[in-house]
Short mmCIF file of C-alpha atoms and ligand atoms in Angstrom, two decimals:
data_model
loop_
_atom_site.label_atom_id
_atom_site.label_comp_id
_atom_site.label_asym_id
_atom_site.label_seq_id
_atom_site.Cartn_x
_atom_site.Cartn_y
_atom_site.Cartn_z
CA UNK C 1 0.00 0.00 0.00
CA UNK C 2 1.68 3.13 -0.94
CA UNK C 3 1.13 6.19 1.00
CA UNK C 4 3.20 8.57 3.07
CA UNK C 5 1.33 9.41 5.52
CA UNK C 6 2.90 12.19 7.86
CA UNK C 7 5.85 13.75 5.84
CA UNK C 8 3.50 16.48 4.05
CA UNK C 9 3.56 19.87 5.81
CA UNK C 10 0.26 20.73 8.15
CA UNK C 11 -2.04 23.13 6.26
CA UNK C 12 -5.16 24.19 6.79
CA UNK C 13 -8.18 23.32 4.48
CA UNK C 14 -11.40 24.70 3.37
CA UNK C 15 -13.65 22.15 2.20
CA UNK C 16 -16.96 23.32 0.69
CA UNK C 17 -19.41 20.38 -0.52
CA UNK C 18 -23.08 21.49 -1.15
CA UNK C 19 -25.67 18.40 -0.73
CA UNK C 20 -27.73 17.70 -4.44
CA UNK C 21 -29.06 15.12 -2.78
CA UNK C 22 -28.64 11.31 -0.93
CA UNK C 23 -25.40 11.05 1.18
CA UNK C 24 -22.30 10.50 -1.09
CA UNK C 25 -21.91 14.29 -1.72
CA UNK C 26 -21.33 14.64 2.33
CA UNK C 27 -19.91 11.42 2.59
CA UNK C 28 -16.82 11.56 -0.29
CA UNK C 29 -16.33 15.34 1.58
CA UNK C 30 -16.16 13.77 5.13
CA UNK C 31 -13.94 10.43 4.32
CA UNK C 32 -11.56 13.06 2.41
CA UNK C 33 -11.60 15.23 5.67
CA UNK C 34 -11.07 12.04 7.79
CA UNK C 35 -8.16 11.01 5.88
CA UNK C 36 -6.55 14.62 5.42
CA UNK C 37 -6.63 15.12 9.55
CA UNK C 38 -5.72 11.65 10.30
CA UNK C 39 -2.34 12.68 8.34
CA UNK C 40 -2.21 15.97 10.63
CA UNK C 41 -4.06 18.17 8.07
CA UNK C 42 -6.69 20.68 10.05
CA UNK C 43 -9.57 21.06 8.28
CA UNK C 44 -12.97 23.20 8.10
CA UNK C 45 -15.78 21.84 6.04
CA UNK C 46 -18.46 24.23 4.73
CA UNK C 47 -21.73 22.47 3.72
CA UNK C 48 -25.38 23.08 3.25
CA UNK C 49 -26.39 20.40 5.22
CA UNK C 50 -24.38 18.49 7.15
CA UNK C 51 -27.41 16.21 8.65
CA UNK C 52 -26.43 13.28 7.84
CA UNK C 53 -22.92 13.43 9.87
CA UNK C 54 -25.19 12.44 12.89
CA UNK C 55 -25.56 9.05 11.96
CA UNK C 56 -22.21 8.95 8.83
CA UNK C 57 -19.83 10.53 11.43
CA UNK C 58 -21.40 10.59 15.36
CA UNK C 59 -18.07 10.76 17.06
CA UNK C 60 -16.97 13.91 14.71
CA UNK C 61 -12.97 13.91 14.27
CA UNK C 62 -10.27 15.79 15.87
CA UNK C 63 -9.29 18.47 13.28
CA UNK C 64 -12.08 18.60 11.62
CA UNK C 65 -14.81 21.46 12.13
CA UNK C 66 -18.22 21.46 10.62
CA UNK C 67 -19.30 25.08 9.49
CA UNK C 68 -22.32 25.85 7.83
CA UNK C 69 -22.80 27.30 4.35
CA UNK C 70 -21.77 30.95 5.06
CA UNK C 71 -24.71 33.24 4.22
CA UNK C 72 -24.57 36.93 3.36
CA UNK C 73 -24.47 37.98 6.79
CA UNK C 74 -21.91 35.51 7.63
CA UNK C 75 -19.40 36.24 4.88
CA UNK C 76 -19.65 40.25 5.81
CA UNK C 77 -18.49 38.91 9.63
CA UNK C 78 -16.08 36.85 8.08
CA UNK C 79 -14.65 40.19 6.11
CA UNK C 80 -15.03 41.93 9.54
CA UNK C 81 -13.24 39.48 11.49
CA UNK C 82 -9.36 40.08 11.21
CA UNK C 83 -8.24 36.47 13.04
CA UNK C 84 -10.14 35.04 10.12
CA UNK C 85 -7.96 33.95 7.59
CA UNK C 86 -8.96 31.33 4.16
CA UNK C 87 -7.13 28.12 4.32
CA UNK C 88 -4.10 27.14 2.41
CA UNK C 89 -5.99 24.76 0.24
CA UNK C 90 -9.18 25.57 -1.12
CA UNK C 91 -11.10 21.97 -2.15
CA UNK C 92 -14.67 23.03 -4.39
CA UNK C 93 -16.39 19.49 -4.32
CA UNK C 94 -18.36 18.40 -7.26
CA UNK C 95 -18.35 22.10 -8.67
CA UNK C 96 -20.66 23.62 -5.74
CA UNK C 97 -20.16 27.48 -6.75
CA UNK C 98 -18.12 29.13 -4.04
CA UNK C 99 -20.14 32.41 -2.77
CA UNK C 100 -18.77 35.32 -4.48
CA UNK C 101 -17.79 37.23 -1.06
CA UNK C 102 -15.70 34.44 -0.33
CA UNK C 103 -14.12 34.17 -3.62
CA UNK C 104 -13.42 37.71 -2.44
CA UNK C 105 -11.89 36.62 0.60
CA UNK C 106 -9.55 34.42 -1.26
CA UNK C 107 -8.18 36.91 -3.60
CA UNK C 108 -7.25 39.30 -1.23
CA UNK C 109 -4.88 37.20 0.97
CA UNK C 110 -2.05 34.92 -0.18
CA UNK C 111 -2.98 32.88 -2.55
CA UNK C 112 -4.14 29.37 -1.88
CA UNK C 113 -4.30 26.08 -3.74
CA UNK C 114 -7.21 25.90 -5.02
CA UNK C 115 -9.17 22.58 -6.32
CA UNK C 116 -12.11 21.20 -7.81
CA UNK C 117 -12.55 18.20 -6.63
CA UNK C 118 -14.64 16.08 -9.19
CA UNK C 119 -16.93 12.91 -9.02
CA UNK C 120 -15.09 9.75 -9.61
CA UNK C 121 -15.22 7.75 -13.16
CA UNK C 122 -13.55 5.18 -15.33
CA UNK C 123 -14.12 7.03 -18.17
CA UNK C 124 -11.58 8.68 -20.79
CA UNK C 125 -11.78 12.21 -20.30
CA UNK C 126 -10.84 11.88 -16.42
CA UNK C 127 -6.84 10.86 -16.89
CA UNK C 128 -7.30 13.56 -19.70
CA UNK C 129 -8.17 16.33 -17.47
CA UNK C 130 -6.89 15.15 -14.10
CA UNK C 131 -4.38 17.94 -13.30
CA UNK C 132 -5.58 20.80 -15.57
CA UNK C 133 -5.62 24.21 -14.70
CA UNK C 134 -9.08 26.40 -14.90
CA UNK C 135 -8.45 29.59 -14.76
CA UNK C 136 -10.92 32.02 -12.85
CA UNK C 137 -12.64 33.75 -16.02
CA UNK C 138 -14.71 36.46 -13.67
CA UNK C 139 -15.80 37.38 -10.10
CA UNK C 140 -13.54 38.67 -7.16
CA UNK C 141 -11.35 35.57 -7.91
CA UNK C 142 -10.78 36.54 -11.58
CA UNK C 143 -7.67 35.62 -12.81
CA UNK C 144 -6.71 33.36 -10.36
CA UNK C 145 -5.87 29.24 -11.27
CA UNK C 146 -8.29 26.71 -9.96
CA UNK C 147 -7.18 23.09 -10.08
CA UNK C 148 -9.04 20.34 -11.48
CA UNK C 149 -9.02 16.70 -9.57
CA UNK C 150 -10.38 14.13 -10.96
CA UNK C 151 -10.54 10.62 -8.52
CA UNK C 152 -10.17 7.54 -10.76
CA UNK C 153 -9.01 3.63 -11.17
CA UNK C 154 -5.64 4.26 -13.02
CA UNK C 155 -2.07 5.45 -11.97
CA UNK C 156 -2.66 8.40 -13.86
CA UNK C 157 -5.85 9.86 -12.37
CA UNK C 158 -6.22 11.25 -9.03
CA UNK C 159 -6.76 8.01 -7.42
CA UNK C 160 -9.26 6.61 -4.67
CA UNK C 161 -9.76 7.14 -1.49
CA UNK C 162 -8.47 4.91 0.97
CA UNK C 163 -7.32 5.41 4.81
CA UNK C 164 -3.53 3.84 6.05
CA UNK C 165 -5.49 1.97 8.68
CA UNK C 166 -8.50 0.72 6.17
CA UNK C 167 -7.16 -2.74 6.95
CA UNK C 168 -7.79 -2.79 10.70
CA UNK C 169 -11.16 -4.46 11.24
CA UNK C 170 -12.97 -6.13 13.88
CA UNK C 171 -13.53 -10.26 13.70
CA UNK C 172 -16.64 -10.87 11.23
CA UNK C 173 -18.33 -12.79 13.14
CA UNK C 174 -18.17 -11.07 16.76
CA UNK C 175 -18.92 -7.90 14.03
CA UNK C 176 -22.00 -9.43 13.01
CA UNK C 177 -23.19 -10.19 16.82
CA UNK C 178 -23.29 -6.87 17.79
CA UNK C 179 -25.85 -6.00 14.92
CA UNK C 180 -29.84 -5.12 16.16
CA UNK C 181 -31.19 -7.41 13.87
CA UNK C 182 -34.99 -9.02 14.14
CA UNK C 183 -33.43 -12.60 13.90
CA UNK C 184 -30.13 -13.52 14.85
CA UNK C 185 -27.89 -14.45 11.64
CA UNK C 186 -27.58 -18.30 11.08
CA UNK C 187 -23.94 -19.21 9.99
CA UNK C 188 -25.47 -21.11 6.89
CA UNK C 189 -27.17 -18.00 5.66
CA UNK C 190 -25.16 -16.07 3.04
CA UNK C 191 -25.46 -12.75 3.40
CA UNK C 192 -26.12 -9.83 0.75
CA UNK C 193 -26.18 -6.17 1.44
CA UNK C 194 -28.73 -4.25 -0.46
CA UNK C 195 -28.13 -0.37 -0.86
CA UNK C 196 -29.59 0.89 -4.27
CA UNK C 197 -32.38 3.24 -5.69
CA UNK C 198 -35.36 2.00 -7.08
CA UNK C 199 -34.21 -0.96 -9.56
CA UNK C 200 -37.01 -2.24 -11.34
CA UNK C 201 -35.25 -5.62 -11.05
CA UNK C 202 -35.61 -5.71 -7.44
CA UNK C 203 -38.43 -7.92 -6.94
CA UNK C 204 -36.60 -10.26 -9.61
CA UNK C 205 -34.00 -10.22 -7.38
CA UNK C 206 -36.02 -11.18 -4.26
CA UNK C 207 -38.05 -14.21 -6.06
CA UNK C 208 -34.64 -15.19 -6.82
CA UNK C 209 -33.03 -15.12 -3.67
CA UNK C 210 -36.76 -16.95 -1.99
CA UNK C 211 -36.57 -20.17 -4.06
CA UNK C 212 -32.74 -20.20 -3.74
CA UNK C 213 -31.13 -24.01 -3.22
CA UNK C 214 -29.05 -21.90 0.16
CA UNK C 215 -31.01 -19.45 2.48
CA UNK C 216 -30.18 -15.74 2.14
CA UNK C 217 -30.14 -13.10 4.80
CA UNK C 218 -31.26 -10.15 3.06
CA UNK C 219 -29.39 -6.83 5.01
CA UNK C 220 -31.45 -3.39 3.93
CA UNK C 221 -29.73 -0.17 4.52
CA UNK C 222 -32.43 2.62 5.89
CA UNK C 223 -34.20 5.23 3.46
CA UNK C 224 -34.37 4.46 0.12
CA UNK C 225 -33.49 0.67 0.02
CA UNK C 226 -35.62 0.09 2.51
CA UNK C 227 -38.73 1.91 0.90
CA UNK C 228 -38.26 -0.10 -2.39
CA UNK C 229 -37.82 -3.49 -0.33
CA UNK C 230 -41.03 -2.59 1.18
CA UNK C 231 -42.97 -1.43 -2.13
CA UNK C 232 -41.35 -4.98 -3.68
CA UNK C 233 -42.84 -7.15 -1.43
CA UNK C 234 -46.00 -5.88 -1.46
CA UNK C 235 -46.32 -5.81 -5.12
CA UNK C 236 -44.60 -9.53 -5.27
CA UNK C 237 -47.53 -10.38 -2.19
CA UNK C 238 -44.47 -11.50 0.00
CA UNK C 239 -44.53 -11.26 3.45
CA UNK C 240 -42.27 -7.99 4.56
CA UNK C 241 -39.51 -10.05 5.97
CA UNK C 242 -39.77 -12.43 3.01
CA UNK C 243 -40.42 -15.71 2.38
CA UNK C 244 -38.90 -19.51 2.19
CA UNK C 245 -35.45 -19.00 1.52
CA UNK C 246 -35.55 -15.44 2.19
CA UNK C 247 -35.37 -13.22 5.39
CA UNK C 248 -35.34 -9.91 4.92
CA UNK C 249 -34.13 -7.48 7.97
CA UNK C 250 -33.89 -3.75 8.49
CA UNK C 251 -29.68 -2.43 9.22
CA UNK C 252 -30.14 0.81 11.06
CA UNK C 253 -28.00 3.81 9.85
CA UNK C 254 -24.39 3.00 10.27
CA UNK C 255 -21.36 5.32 10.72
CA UNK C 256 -19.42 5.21 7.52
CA UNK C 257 -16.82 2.90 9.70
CA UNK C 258 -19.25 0.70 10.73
CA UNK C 259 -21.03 0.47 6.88
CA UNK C 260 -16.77 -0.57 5.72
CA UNK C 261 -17.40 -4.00 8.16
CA UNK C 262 -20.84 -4.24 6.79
CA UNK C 263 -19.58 -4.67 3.55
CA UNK C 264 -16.58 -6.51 4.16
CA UNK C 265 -18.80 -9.25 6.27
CA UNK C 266 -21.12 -9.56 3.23
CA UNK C 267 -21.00 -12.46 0.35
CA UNK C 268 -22.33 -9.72 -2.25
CA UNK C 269 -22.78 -6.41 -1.60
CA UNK C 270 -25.46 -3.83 -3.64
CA UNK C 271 -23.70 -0.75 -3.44
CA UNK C 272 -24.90 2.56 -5.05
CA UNK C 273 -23.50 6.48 -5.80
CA UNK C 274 -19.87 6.92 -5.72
CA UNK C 275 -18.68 6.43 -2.19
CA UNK C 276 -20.25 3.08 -1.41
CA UNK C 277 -19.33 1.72 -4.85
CA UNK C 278 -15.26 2.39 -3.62
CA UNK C 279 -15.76 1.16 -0.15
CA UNK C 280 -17.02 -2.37 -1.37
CA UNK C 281 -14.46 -2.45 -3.83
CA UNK C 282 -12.18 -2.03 -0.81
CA UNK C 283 -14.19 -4.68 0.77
CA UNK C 284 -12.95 -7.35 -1.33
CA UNK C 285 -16.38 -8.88 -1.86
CA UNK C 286 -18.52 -9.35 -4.85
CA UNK C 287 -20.75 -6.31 -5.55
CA UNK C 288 -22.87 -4.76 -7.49
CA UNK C 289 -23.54 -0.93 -8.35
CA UNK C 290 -26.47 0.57 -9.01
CA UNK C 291 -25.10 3.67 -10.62
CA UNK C 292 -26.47 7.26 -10.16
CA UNK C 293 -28.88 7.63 -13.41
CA UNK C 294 -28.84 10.77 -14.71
CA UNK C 295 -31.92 12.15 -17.81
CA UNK C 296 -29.47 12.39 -20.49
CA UNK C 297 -28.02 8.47 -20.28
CA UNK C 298 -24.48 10.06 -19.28
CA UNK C 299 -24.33 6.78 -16.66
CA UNK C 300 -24.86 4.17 -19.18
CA UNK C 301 -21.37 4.72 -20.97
CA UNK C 302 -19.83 5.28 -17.01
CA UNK C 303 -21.00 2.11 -16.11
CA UNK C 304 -19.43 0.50 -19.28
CA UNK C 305 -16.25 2.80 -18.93
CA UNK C 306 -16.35 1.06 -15.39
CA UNK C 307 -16.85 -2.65 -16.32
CA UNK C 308 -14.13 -1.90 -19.00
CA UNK C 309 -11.37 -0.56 -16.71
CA UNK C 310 -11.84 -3.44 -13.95
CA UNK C 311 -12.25 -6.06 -16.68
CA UNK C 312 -15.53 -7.38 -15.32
CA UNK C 313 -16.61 -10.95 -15.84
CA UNK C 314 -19.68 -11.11 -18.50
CA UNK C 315 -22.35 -12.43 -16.04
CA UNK C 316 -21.46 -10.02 -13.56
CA UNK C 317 -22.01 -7.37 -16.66
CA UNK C 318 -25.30 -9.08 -17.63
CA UNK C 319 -26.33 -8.36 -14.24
CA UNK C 320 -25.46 -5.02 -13.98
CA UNK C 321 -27.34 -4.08 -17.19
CA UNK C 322 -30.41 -5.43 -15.90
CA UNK C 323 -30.04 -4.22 -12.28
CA UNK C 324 -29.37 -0.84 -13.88
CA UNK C 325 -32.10 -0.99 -16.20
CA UNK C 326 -30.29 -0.68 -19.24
CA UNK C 327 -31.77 -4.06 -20.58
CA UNK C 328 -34.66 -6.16 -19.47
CA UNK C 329 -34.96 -9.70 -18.77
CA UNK C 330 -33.92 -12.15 -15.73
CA UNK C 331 -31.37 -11.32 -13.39
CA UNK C 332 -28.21 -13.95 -13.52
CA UNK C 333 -28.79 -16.58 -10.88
CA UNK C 334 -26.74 -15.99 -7.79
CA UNK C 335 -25.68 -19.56 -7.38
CA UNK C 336 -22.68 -20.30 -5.36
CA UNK C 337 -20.51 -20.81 -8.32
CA UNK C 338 -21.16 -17.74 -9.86
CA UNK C 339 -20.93 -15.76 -6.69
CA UNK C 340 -17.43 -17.79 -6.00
CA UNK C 341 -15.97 -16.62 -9.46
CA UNK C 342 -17.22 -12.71 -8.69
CA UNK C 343 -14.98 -13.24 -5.57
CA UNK C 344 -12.32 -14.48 -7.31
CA UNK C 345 -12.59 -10.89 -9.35
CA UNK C 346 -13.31 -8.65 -6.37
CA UNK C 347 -10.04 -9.86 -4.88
CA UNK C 348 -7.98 -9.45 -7.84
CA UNK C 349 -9.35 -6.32 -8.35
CA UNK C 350 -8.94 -5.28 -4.50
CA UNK C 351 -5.14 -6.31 -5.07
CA UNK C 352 -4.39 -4.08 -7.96
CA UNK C 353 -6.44 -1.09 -6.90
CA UNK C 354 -4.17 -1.55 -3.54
CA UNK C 355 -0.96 -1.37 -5.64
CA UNK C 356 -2.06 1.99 -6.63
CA UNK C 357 -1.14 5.29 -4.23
CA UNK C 358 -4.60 6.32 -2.55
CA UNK C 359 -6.26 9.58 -2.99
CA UNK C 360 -5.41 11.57 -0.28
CA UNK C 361 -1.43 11.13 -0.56
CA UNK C 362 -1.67 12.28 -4.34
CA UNK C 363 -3.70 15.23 -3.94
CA UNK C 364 -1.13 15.89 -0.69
CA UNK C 365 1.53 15.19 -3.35
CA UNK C 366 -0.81 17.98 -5.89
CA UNK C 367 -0.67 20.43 -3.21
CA UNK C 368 3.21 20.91 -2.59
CA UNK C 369 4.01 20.88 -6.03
CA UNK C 370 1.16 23.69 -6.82
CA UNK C 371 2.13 25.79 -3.88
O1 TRH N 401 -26.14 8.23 -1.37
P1 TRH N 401 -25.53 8.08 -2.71
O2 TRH N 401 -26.42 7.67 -3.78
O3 TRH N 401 -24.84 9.41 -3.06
C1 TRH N 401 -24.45 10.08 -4.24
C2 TRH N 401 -25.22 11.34 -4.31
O4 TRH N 401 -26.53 11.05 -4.72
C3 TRH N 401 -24.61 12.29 -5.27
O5 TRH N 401 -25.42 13.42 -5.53
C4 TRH N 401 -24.28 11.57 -6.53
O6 TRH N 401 -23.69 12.43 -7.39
C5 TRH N 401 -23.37 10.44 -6.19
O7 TRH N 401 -24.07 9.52 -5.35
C6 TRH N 401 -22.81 9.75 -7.39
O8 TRH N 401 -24.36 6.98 -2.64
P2 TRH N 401 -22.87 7.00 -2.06
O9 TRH N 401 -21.99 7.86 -2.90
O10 TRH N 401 -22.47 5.63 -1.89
O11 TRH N 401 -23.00 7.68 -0.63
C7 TRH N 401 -23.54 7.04 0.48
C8 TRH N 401 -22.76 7.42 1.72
O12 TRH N 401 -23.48 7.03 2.88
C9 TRH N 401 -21.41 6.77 1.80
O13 TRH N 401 -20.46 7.66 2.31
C10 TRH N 401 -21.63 5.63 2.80
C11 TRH N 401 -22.62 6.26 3.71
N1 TRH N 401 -23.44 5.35 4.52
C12 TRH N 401 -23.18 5.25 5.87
O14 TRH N 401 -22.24 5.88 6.37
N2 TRH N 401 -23.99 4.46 6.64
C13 TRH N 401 -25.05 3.76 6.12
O15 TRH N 401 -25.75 3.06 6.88
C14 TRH N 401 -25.28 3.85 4.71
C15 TRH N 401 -26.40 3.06 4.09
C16 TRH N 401 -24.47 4.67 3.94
#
């Protein structure tokens, strides 16, 4: 695993991450965050709603403070306030418009590094563009560099995120004891994680897993998940906790550490967005994304840009078209086999990703050489 963890200077970051909506907007910010201040870095992250720290983050982190989006009157006490100074490193997540009095802000003291911090993607154009400069065309800032960062799967993008200590973890099954679960888990269940939109597949998928050969615990994350288990099984007239093969229980709201063991003490994991989709690759385990749709199709070629770069097996393809909607049909059986030969590519693919330097020492790296 290569990363050097405390050489880099201590600077002080600003960190602003608006919320479009779900949790991986907040939760890429705060695992960046995490990681910077676990390497010494002090950090203040602006956001529009941080409500979902509660339950993502309830212990907070030393060197980290939570601010919220500074409003007009805020940013004229900010201009007031002569202890206030900007950070050293600016970091604009998923191009959330900095307010124009604090672009002020910035171009009035010494200059800081500036980034823009994009969403992660197999595709082309990110090792294209990882790097670039965008210059400031107008505003208070005009004429100043911004810095764009792209997050990817190859040695020449900006990398994923992934803590020094992402290794330590708690036994799986004293893990899997402590969870509040309706029924306690048998050890000849297999158990799949299911965190996803609203695939129209999913009552495919829950058939399936009810006249399995091997029982299935079913693990549902809160919120959405859990609504579209719910409308499922009423539309399939299955009790809510399933049926035959099938038990179906309700995971309460983890802390992002606690959702890494979740997924690592799963035999498949459904994971959706951005963040969850890294943290079960880091997991080792087989898994499927449900990618982000978006109107205009864009995720169709970034889930095939995906597949492409991690070289993934042809069933495990077939089932992400359908769970994605992009064609219709069956879902792949899950049968032990298959799942056995998804493992076999989750760990390869674990191995290499490993052999790559993480996220947070590159843009470290980014930072002293743009300084
Ligand atoms: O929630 P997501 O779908 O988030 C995003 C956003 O929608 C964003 O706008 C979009 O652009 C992006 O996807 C692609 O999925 P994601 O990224 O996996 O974020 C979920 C976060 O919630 C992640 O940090 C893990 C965390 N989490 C927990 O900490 N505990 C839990 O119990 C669960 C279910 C999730």
């Amino acid at each position: 695993m290569k990363s050097d963890t405390h050489s880099s200077p201590s600077l002080r970051w600003d960190i602003f991450c608006r919320v479009i909506d779900n949790y991986g907007d907040l939760g890429v910010c705060w695992r960046l965050c995490a990681d910077l201040a676990q390497r010494g870095q002090t950090l203040r992250l602006w956001t529009d709603d941080a409500s979902a720290l509660a339950w993502m983050a309830p212990q907070g982190c030393a060197g980290i403070s939570v601010h919220a989006w500074p409003n007009e009157a805020d940013l004229q006490a900010l201009a007031k306030d002569t202890t206030f100074t900007v950070g050293d490193v600016i970091v604009e997540a998923f191009g959330c418009e900095l307010p124009e009095a604090f672009q002020a802000l910035i171009a009035q003291g010494p200059k800081p590094v500036w980034v823009n911090l994009e969403y992660l993607s197999a595709e082309g154009y990110v090792a294209r563009s990882h790097g670039l400069a965008s210059p400031v065309m107008s505003g208070p800032a005009r004429g100043m560099n911004k810095w764009f960062y792209f997050p990817g799967f190859t040695p020449d993008t900006g990398g994923l995120l992934r803590e020094p200590n992402l290794l330590e973890v708690p036994g799986r099954a004293a893990w899997l004891g402590t969870l509040p679960l309706d029924k306690p888990i048998s050890p000849h269940e297999r158990l799949i994680s299911l965190f996803c939109y609203e695939p129209k597949a999913l009552p495919d998928l829950l058939e399936q897993l009810s006249q399995a050969d091997e029982p299935t615990r079913l693990l549902v994350a809160q919120g959405r998940p859990s609504a579209a288990v719910a409308a499922a099984t009423q539309a399939l007239r299955m009790p809510k906790i399933g049926t035959s093969q099938l038990h179906i229980s309700l995971l309460p709201y983890f802390s992002q550490t606690e959702f890494d063991h979740l997924l690592r003490a799963c035999d498949l994991n459904f994971v959706r967005g951005e963040d969850s989709l890294v943290r079960a690759l880091w997991a080792g385990q087989p898994l499927v994304w449900h990618i982000y749709p978006q109107d205009d199709l864009a995720h169709h070629d970034k889930l095939h840009a995906f597949e492409v770069a991690l070289d993934m097996p042809a069933d495990l393809q077939q089932f992400h078209a359908v769970w994605n909607g992009l064609e219709t049909g069956q879902l792949p059986t899950l049968s032990p086999v298959t799942l056995g030969r998804w493992r076999d590519w989750s760990h390869l693919t674990q191995q290499s990703l490993f052999a790559q330097t993480d996220l947070t020492t590159q843009l470290l790296r980014f930072v002293a050489q743009k300084r």
